[in-house]
Amino acid sequence: MNKKLIRKVRSSFETQFKSKPLVIFSPGRINLIGEHTDYNDGFTFPAAINKGIALAICKSDINVSKVYALNKEEFYEFNSENIKPITDGGWRNYVLGVVSELQNFGKPPGNFNSVFAGNIPGGAGMSSSAALENSFVYGLNNLFELGLTKHEMILVSQKAEHNFVGVKCGVMDQYASMFGVKKSALLLDCRTIESKPYKIDFKEYKLMLINTNVKHDLSETAYNDRRETCEKVSNLLKINALRDASKDDIDALIGKISDEEYQKALYIINENNRVKQFSEAIDNGDIAALGDLLYQSHEGLSAKYKVSCEELDFLVDCAKECPNVLGARMMGGGFGGCTINLVKKNEFKVFKNDIVRKFRTKFKKECSVYNVKLSKGTKIVIN
Ligand code: GLA
């Protein structure tokens, strides 16, 4: 599937710009567990997937850069002096953000021509944004020999998202997309920004993603609000981040913070512990424990951290009723997007048909089901 995408992007580039491009493939990601822990300096367990963005790019000798978004058939031209975010600029802000943050980093790229396209379903919580940022930062770094390390590149991508898209995200998405390892998930420490790859084999179970195909309004504001709450609590505790807090610490704040704030901080502490338990269960081959942790994570995200929605809760409730599903939870920032489910391999189809039908009956709309492979991170595919 990616070969087709890569061919399409390359051929569109060659038709428009009459030259041979450098082609990058940058994947989206899933996250096994550890949601909203990344901006609390905590632990997460993401993996790059076999869906992503293909970018064809080449230097330009005129004084503008050109970008063609093939899926949307939209063309954009800009001059790299005095770059600012565009109101309702959509994908343009990711590209502008990367160029601007490279300039701020003291590594301004030259002008370029580019074409990109992707096969990550939009709004699914599979980080098409990080894939897009990483494809550009990686492409520009190579093309103009800027000499950035992968770690520096993901920080540029993350800043682009903060300052040009307005989401104060953590580093999980950009990290997973850049550093992904085939057939593995990465136990990521978001304080040191180092990870340990775990070969993933769920034995007779496999992952299923179910997309609600909804993205609720204001999800970006709600995301930034969650982050502010976490920072408020850690400031009161005089610690760097909630990673350093225990339940006793936040219990001591009862009366000084609202119950909502207390519950959110408690969720982060619990979720961080769950990531560690999850990695131990993988080490011990305890598949049943993985499922329980997924359900607990969802319960926390929905009832305490309040980032779920009716459609996601419904999908997780249906999963709970099915004996062939070990565990399920919402995945990513929330307020829509996908659930991640651990489903018995030989019952995969039955569960898929069942859930699609139930969702349709309940909401009078469709959900989508995906099967993903854990894959390598951002890379050059044609040089
Ligand atoms: C979004 C953000 C990530 C992370 C997740 C929630 O995907 O971009 O940094 O916070 O939400 O885990």
Short mmCIF file of C-alpha atoms and ligand atoms in Angstrom, two decimals:
data_model
loop_
_atom_site.label_atom_id
_atom_site.label_comp_id
_atom_site.label_asym_id
_atom_site.label_seq_id
_atom_site.Cartn_x
_atom_site.Cartn_y
_atom_site.Cartn_z
CA MET A 1 0.00 0.00 0.00
CA ASN A 2 2.81 2.41 0.83
CA LYS A 3 4.63 1.52 -2.39
CA LYS A 4 1.60 2.74 -4.32
CA LEU A 5 1.46 5.94 -2.27
CA ILE A 6 5.18 6.56 -2.76
CA ARG A 7 4.89 5.97 -6.54
CA LYS A 8 1.95 8.37 -6.76
CA VAL A 9 3.76 11.13 -4.90
CA ARG A 10 6.94 10.70 -6.90
CA SER A 11 5.17 10.72 -10.23
CA SER A 12 3.10 13.80 -9.32
CA PHE A 13 6.35 15.54 -8.32
CA GLU A 14 8.10 14.63 -11.56
CA THR A 15 5.17 15.82 -13.66
CA GLN A 16 5.01 19.17 -11.89
CA PHE A 17 8.63 19.98 -11.25
CA LYS A 18 10.42 18.03 -14.02
CA SER A 19 13.17 16.77 -11.71
CA LYS A 20 14.05 13.76 -9.56
CA PRO A 21 13.11 14.18 -5.89
CA LEU A 22 14.32 12.81 -2.60
CA VAL A 23 11.40 10.78 -1.18
CA ILE A 24 10.73 10.34 2.53
CA PHE A 25 8.19 8.07 4.23
CA SER A 26 7.15 9.09 7.72
CA PRO A 27 4.70 6.87 9.65
CA GLY A 28 1.79 7.58 11.96
CA ARG A 29 1.64 5.86 15.34
CA ILE A 30 -0.50 3.90 17.71
CA ASN A 31 -0.10 3.91 21.48
CA LEU A 32 -0.50 0.72 23.50
CA ILE A 33 -0.85 2.53 26.82
CA GLY A 34 0.27 5.74 28.57
CA GLU A 35 -2.09 8.45 27.40
CA HIS A 36 -1.52 12.12 28.32
CA THR A 37 1.50 11.07 30.33
CA ASP A 38 4.04 12.43 27.84
CA TYR A 39 3.68 16.12 28.79
CA ASN A 40 3.95 15.07 32.42
CA ASP A 41 7.48 13.74 31.82
CA GLY A 42 6.04 10.24 32.21
CA PHE A 43 6.07 6.95 30.33
CA THR A 44 4.23 5.92 27.16
CA PHE A 45 4.27 2.84 24.93
CA PRO A 46 3.80 3.90 21.29
CA ALA A 47 4.73 2.26 17.99
CA ALA A 48 5.09 3.54 14.44
CA ILE A 49 2.68 1.93 11.97
CA ASN A 50 2.56 1.00 8.29
CA LYS A 51 0.49 4.05 7.36
CA GLY A 52 1.95 7.50 6.96
CA ILE A 53 2.98 10.41 4.78
CA ALA A 54 5.13 10.20 1.66
CA LEU A 55 6.97 13.39 0.76
CA ALA A 56 8.86 14.10 -2.47
CA ILE A 57 11.16 17.10 -2.16
CA CYS A 58 13.88 18.85 -4.12
CA LYS A 59 15.86 22.12 -3.80
CA SER A 60 14.54 25.11 -5.72
CA ASP A 61 16.68 27.90 -7.14
CA ILE A 62 13.97 30.54 -7.13
CA ASN A 63 13.02 32.63 -4.14
CA VAL A 64 9.88 30.75 -3.08
CA SER A 65 9.02 27.30 -1.78
CA LYS A 66 6.18 25.31 -3.32
CA VAL A 67 4.10 22.59 -1.67
CA TYR A 68 1.43 20.46 -3.29
CA ALA A 69 -0.92 18.49 -1.01
CA LEU A 70 -1.86 15.68 -3.37
CA ASN A 71 -4.80 14.23 -1.37
CA LYS A 72 -6.46 17.60 -1.14
CA GLU A 73 -5.24 18.83 -4.53
CA GLU A 74 -4.17 22.08 -2.89
CA PHE A 75 -1.14 24.09 -3.86
CA TYR A 76 0.74 26.56 -1.65
CA GLU A 77 3.65 28.87 -2.33
CA PHE A 78 5.52 30.86 0.29
CA ASN A 79 8.57 32.96 0.86
CA SER A 80 10.65 31.88 3.84
CA GLU A 81 11.17 35.37 5.23
CA ASN A 82 8.95 36.40 8.12
CA ILE A 83 6.86 33.22 8.29
CA LYS A 84 3.74 33.35 10.49
CA PRO A 85 0.96 30.85 11.21
CA ILE A 86 -2.08 31.21 8.95
CA THR A 87 -5.57 31.36 10.48
CA ASP A 88 -7.41 28.16 9.47
CA GLY A 89 -4.33 27.23 7.44
CA GLY A 90 -4.76 23.46 7.95
CA TRP A 91 -1.79 21.45 6.64
CA ARG A 92 0.06 24.63 5.60
CA ASN A 93 0.79 25.48 9.22
CA TYR A 94 2.65 22.20 9.76
CA VAL A 95 4.96 22.94 6.85
CA LEU A 96 5.44 26.60 7.75
CA GLY A 97 5.96 25.61 11.38
CA VAL A 98 8.78 23.24 10.54
CA VAL A 99 10.55 25.79 8.32
CA SER A 100 10.16 28.52 10.93
CA GLU A 101 11.35 26.32 13.82
CA LEU A 102 14.38 25.25 11.78
CA GLN A 103 15.16 28.94 11.33
CA ASN A 104 14.78 29.50 15.08
CA PHE A 105 17.11 26.58 15.68
CA GLY A 106 19.74 28.42 13.64
CA LYS A 107 19.49 25.97 10.71
CA PRO A 108 17.40 27.75 8.07
CA PRO A 109 16.68 25.53 5.08
CA GLY A 110 16.78 26.86 1.52
CA ASN A 111 13.79 27.01 -0.83
CA PHE A 112 12.24 23.79 -2.07
CA ASN A 113 9.59 22.19 -4.25
CA SER A 114 7.53 19.39 -2.72
CA VAL A 115 4.55 17.07 -3.07
CA PHE A 116 3.09 15.02 -0.24
CA ALA A 117 0.23 12.60 0.31
CA GLY A 118 -0.81 10.26 3.09
CA ASN A 119 -2.88 7.22 3.97
CA ILE A 120 -3.52 7.85 7.68
CA PRO A 121 -7.22 8.50 8.19
CA GLY A 122 -7.55 12.14 9.33
CA GLY A 123 -8.75 12.77 12.89
CA ALA A 124 -8.24 9.10 13.82
CA GLY A 125 -5.73 9.92 16.56
CA MET A 126 -2.98 8.14 14.63
CA SER A 127 -0.81 11.24 14.36
CA SER A 128 -0.94 12.27 10.77
CA SER A 129 0.31 15.64 12.10
CA ALA A 130 3.53 14.24 13.54
CA ALA A 131 4.07 12.20 10.36
CA LEU A 132 3.72 15.34 8.25
CA GLU A 133 6.04 17.42 10.47
CA ASN A 134 8.63 14.67 10.60
CA SER A 135 8.56 14.11 6.85
CA PHE A 136 9.38 17.78 6.24
CA VAL A 137 11.99 18.16 8.96
CA TYR A 138 13.69 14.93 7.82
CA GLY A 139 13.52 15.88 4.16
CA LEU A 140 14.85 19.39 4.71
CA ASN A 141 17.59 18.16 7.05
CA ASN A 142 18.83 15.78 4.37
CA LEU A 143 18.38 18.04 1.39
CA PHE A 144 20.18 21.02 2.90
CA GLU A 145 22.60 18.97 5.04
CA LEU A 146 21.55 20.79 8.20
CA GLY A 147 23.17 18.19 10.45
CA LEU A 148 20.32 17.80 12.98
CA THR A 149 20.11 14.60 15.01
CA LYS A 150 16.82 12.69 15.11
CA HIS A 151 16.28 13.99 18.64
CA GLU A 152 16.72 17.58 17.46
CA MET A 153 14.39 16.96 14.54
CA ILE A 154 11.52 15.75 16.73
CA LEU A 155 11.90 18.79 18.97
CA VAL A 156 11.60 21.01 15.88
CA SER A 157 8.44 19.08 14.86
CA GLN A 158 6.98 19.41 18.36
CA LYS A 159 7.67 23.18 18.45
CA ALA A 160 6.01 23.54 15.04
CA GLU A 161 2.89 21.96 16.54
CA HIS A 162 3.04 24.21 19.65
CA ASN A 163 3.65 27.48 17.86
CA PHE A 164 1.97 27.06 14.48
CA VAL A 165 -0.87 24.64 15.17
CA GLY A 166 -1.52 25.73 18.76
CA VAL A 167 -1.54 22.28 20.39
CA LYS A 168 0.82 22.09 23.35
CA CYS A 169 1.50 18.42 22.69
CA GLY A 170 4.04 16.18 24.38
CA VAL A 171 6.76 14.40 22.45
CA MET A 172 5.25 10.91 22.06
CA ASP A 173 3.86 11.24 18.53
CA GLN A 174 6.93 12.81 16.96
CA TYR A 175 9.18 10.35 18.80
CA ALA A 176 7.28 7.24 17.74
CA SER A 177 7.01 8.40 14.14
CA MET A 178 10.76 9.13 13.97
CA PHE A 179 12.22 6.26 15.98
CA GLY A 180 9.75 3.40 15.28
CA VAL A 181 11.16 -0.14 15.15
CA LYS A 182 9.64 -2.92 13.02
CA LYS A 183 7.34 -5.32 14.91
CA SER A 184 8.06 -3.44 18.13
CA ALA A 185 6.58 -0.88 20.49
CA LEU A 186 8.76 1.60 22.34
CA LEU A 187 8.66 2.00 26.09
CA LEU A 188 9.38 5.72 26.08
CA ASP A 189 10.59 7.75 29.02
CA CYS A 190 9.41 11.24 28.10
CA ARG A 191 11.81 12.89 30.55
CA THR A 192 15.01 11.49 29.12
CA ILE A 193 13.42 11.06 25.65
CA GLU A 194 14.97 7.61 25.43
CA SER A 195 13.14 4.38 24.74
CA LYS A 196 13.47 0.63 24.97
CA PRO A 197 11.99 -1.36 22.06
CA TYR A 198 9.80 -4.35 22.98
CA LYS A 199 9.16 -7.01 20.32
CA ILE A 200 5.40 -7.32 20.25
CA ASP A 201 3.78 -10.73 20.05
CA PHE A 202 0.33 -10.96 21.57
CA LYS A 203 0.24 -14.70 20.82
CA GLU A 204 -3.32 -15.70 19.79
CA TYR A 205 -4.43 -12.05 20.00
CA LYS A 206 -3.85 -9.09 17.73
CA LEU A 207 -4.54 -5.38 17.66
CA MET A 208 -7.63 -3.91 16.08
CA LEU A 209 -8.22 -0.18 15.74
CA ILE A 210 -11.80 1.01 15.53
CA ASN A 211 -12.29 4.56 14.34
CA THR A 212 -15.40 6.39 15.56
CA ASN A 213 -14.89 8.77 12.62
CA VAL A 214 -15.73 11.63 14.94
CA LYS A 215 -13.55 14.54 15.97
CA HIS A 216 -15.26 16.78 18.44
CA ASP A 217 -14.89 20.55 18.29
CA LEU A 218 -12.71 22.25 20.85
CA SER A 219 -10.60 19.14 21.33
CA GLU A 220 -7.48 21.29 20.99
CA THR A 221 -8.58 23.74 23.67
CA ALA A 222 -9.55 20.84 25.92
CA TYR A 223 -6.12 19.26 25.36
CA ASN A 224 -4.30 22.45 26.34
CA ASP A 225 -6.60 22.81 29.39
CA ARG A 226 -5.61 19.32 30.59
CA ARG A 227 -1.98 20.23 30.29
CA GLU A 228 -2.52 23.45 32.27
CA THR A 229 -4.26 21.55 35.06
CA CYS A 230 -1.33 19.13 35.32
CA GLU A 231 1.12 22.01 35.42
CA LYS A 232 -0.91 23.82 38.07
CA VAL A 233 -0.85 20.76 40.33
CA SER A 234 2.86 20.14 39.83
CA ASN A 235 3.61 23.81 40.54
CA LEU A 236 1.66 23.58 43.80
CA LEU A 237 3.69 20.50 44.68
CA LYS A 238 6.90 22.33 43.70
CA ILE A 239 7.95 19.49 41.41
CA ASN A 240 8.93 19.56 37.75
CA ALA A 241 6.10 17.35 36.53
CA LEU A 242 3.41 14.93 37.78
CA ARG A 243 5.76 12.06 37.01
CA ASP A 244 7.38 12.93 40.34
CA ALA A 245 4.12 12.91 42.32
CA SER A 246 2.57 10.11 44.39
CA LYS A 247 -1.04 9.67 45.47
CA ASP A 248 -0.03 10.85 48.98
CA ASP A 249 1.34 14.07 47.49
CA ILE A 250 -1.91 14.95 45.75
CA ASP A 251 -3.98 13.80 48.74
CA ALA A 252 -2.19 16.54 50.68
CA LEU A 253 -3.65 19.06 48.22
CA ILE A 254 -7.29 18.14 48.93
CA GLY A 255 -9.08 21.38 49.77
CA LYS A 256 -6.52 23.42 47.84
CA ILE A 257 -7.47 22.08 44.39
CA SER A 258 -10.88 21.25 42.95
CA ASP A 259 -12.11 17.66 42.84
CA GLU A 260 -11.82 17.76 39.01
CA GLU A 261 -8.16 18.78 39.28
CA TYR A 262 -7.54 16.10 41.89
CA GLN A 263 -9.08 13.39 39.69
CA LYS A 264 -7.05 14.46 36.68
CA ALA A 265 -3.78 14.41 38.60
CA LEU A 266 -4.70 11.03 40.07
CA TYR A 267 -5.35 9.68 36.58
CA ILE A 268 -1.84 10.70 35.48
CA ILE A 269 -0.21 9.02 38.48
CA ASN A 270 -2.21 5.81 37.90
CA GLU A 271 -1.65 5.78 34.13
CA ASN A 272 2.07 6.21 34.56
CA ASN A 273 2.10 3.16 36.85
CA ARG A 274 0.03 1.22 34.33
CA VAL A 275 2.66 1.75 31.63
CA LYS A 276 5.27 0.16 33.86
CA GLN A 277 2.91 -2.72 34.73
CA PHE A 278 2.16 -3.19 31.04
CA SER A 279 5.85 -3.53 30.15
CA GLU A 280 6.31 -6.02 33.01
CA ALA A 281 3.33 -8.04 31.80
CA ILE A 282 4.90 -8.18 28.33
CA ASP A 283 8.17 -9.35 29.86
CA ASN A 284 6.27 -12.07 31.74
CA GLY A 285 4.13 -13.04 28.73
CA ASP A 286 1.03 -12.28 30.84
CA ILE A 287 -1.39 -11.39 28.03
CA ALA A 288 -4.49 -11.36 30.27
CA ALA A 289 -2.94 -8.64 32.46
CA LEU A 290 -2.46 -6.47 29.36
CA GLY A 291 -6.18 -6.55 28.64
CA ASP A 292 -7.10 -5.50 32.20
CA LEU A 293 -4.67 -2.60 32.05
CA LEU A 294 -6.26 -1.40 28.79
CA TYR A 295 -9.72 -1.37 30.37
CA GLN A 296 -8.40 0.42 33.47
CA SER A 297 -6.72 3.01 31.27
CA HIS A 298 -9.97 3.69 29.45
CA GLU A 299 -11.90 3.99 32.69
CA GLY A 300 -9.40 6.61 33.90
CA LEU A 301 -9.41 8.53 30.62
CA SER A 302 -13.19 8.59 30.55
CA ALA A 303 -14.22 9.10 34.18
CA LYS A 304 -11.24 10.94 35.67
CA TYR A 305 -9.36 12.69 32.88
CA LYS A 306 -12.57 13.30 30.91
CA VAL A 307 -11.17 13.09 27.38
CA SER A 308 -13.45 10.34 26.03
CA CYS A 309 -16.80 10.73 24.27
CA GLU A 310 -20.02 8.77 23.86
CA GLU A 311 -18.87 6.93 20.74
CA LEU A 312 -15.54 5.83 22.27
CA ASP A 313 -17.21 4.70 25.51
CA PHE A 314 -19.75 2.73 23.49
CA LEU A 315 -17.02 0.89 21.55
CA VAL A 316 -15.18 0.01 24.76
CA ASP A 317 -18.41 -1.17 26.44
CA CYS A 318 -19.15 -3.42 23.44
CA ALA A 319 -15.61 -4.83 23.62
CA LYS A 320 -16.15 -5.64 27.32
CA GLU A 321 -19.21 -7.71 26.43
CA CYS A 322 -17.24 -9.83 23.97
CA PRO A 323 -15.25 -12.74 25.50
CA ASN A 324 -12.89 -12.71 22.49
CA VAL A 325 -11.62 -9.24 23.32
CA LEU A 326 -9.03 -9.06 26.10
CA GLY A 327 -9.02 -5.32 26.52
CA ALA A 328 -9.78 -2.01 24.82
CA ARG A 329 -9.38 1.69 25.39
CA MET A 330 -9.53 5.00 23.57
CA MET A 331 -6.24 5.98 21.99
CA GLY A 332 -4.50 9.34 21.54
CA GLY A 333 -5.65 12.78 22.65
CA GLY A 334 -9.32 11.78 22.80
CA PHE A 335 -12.72 13.39 22.08
CA GLY A 336 -13.02 11.10 19.06
CA GLY A 337 -10.64 9.06 16.96
CA CYS A 338 -9.96 5.37 17.58
CA THR A 339 -10.13 2.70 20.21
CA ILE A 340 -7.34 0.13 20.38
CA ASN A 341 -8.50 -3.43 21.04
CA LEU A 342 -6.77 -6.70 21.78
CA VAL A 343 -8.83 -9.26 19.86
CA LYS A 344 -8.51 -13.03 19.43
CA LYS A 345 -6.99 -13.62 15.97
CA ASN A 346 -9.43 -16.28 14.80
CA GLU A 347 -12.44 -14.25 15.99
CA PHE A 348 -11.24 -11.01 14.41
CA LYS A 349 -13.77 -11.00 11.56
CA VAL A 350 -16.71 -11.96 13.75
CA PHE A 351 -15.95 -9.19 16.23
CA LYS A 352 -15.39 -6.71 13.41
CA ASN A 353 -18.77 -7.41 11.80
CA ASP A 354 -20.49 -7.36 15.15
CA ILE A 355 -19.08 -4.02 16.28
CA VAL A 356 -19.69 -2.34 12.92
CA ARG A 357 -23.34 -3.41 13.09
CA LYS A 358 -23.80 -2.32 16.73
CA PHE A 359 -22.21 1.06 16.07
CA ARG A 360 -24.43 1.64 13.04
CA THR A 361 -27.57 0.72 14.96
CA LYS A 362 -26.69 2.98 17.86
CA PHE A 363 -25.37 6.09 16.07
CA LYS A 364 -26.80 5.77 12.54
CA LYS A 365 -23.30 6.27 11.16
CA GLU A 366 -20.28 4.15 10.31
CA CYS A 367 -17.16 3.29 12.25
CA SER A 368 -14.04 2.00 10.43
CA VAL A 369 -11.86 -0.92 11.40
CA TYR A 370 -8.10 -1.14 10.75
CA ASN A 371 -5.47 -3.73 11.12
CA VAL A 372 -2.02 -2.17 11.57
CA LYS A 373 1.55 -3.44 11.46
CA LEU A 374 4.23 -2.06 13.77
CA SER A 375 6.85 -0.51 11.53
CA LYS A 376 10.07 1.40 11.17
CA GLY A 377 10.24 5.16 11.75
CA THR A 378 10.83 8.02 9.30
CA LYS A 379 13.19 7.06 6.49
CA ILE A 380 14.40 7.91 3.00
CA VAL A 381 12.74 5.64 0.47
CA ILE A 382 14.11 7.08 -2.78
CA ASN A 383 17.38 8.97 -2.95
C1 GLA B 1 -1.84 13.72 21.35
C2 GLA B 1 -0.53 14.48 21.61
C3 GLA B 1 0.48 13.59 22.34
C4 GLA B 1 -0.12 12.92 23.56
C5 GLA B 1 -1.46 12.27 23.21
C6 GLA B 1 -2.16 11.75 24.42
O1 GLA B 1 -1.62 12.69 20.42
O2 GLA B 1 0.03 14.93 20.41
O3 GLA B 1 1.62 14.35 22.69
O4 GLA B 1 -0.24 13.81 24.62
O5 GLA B 1 -2.34 13.17 22.55
O6 GLA B 1 -1.43 10.72 25.00
#
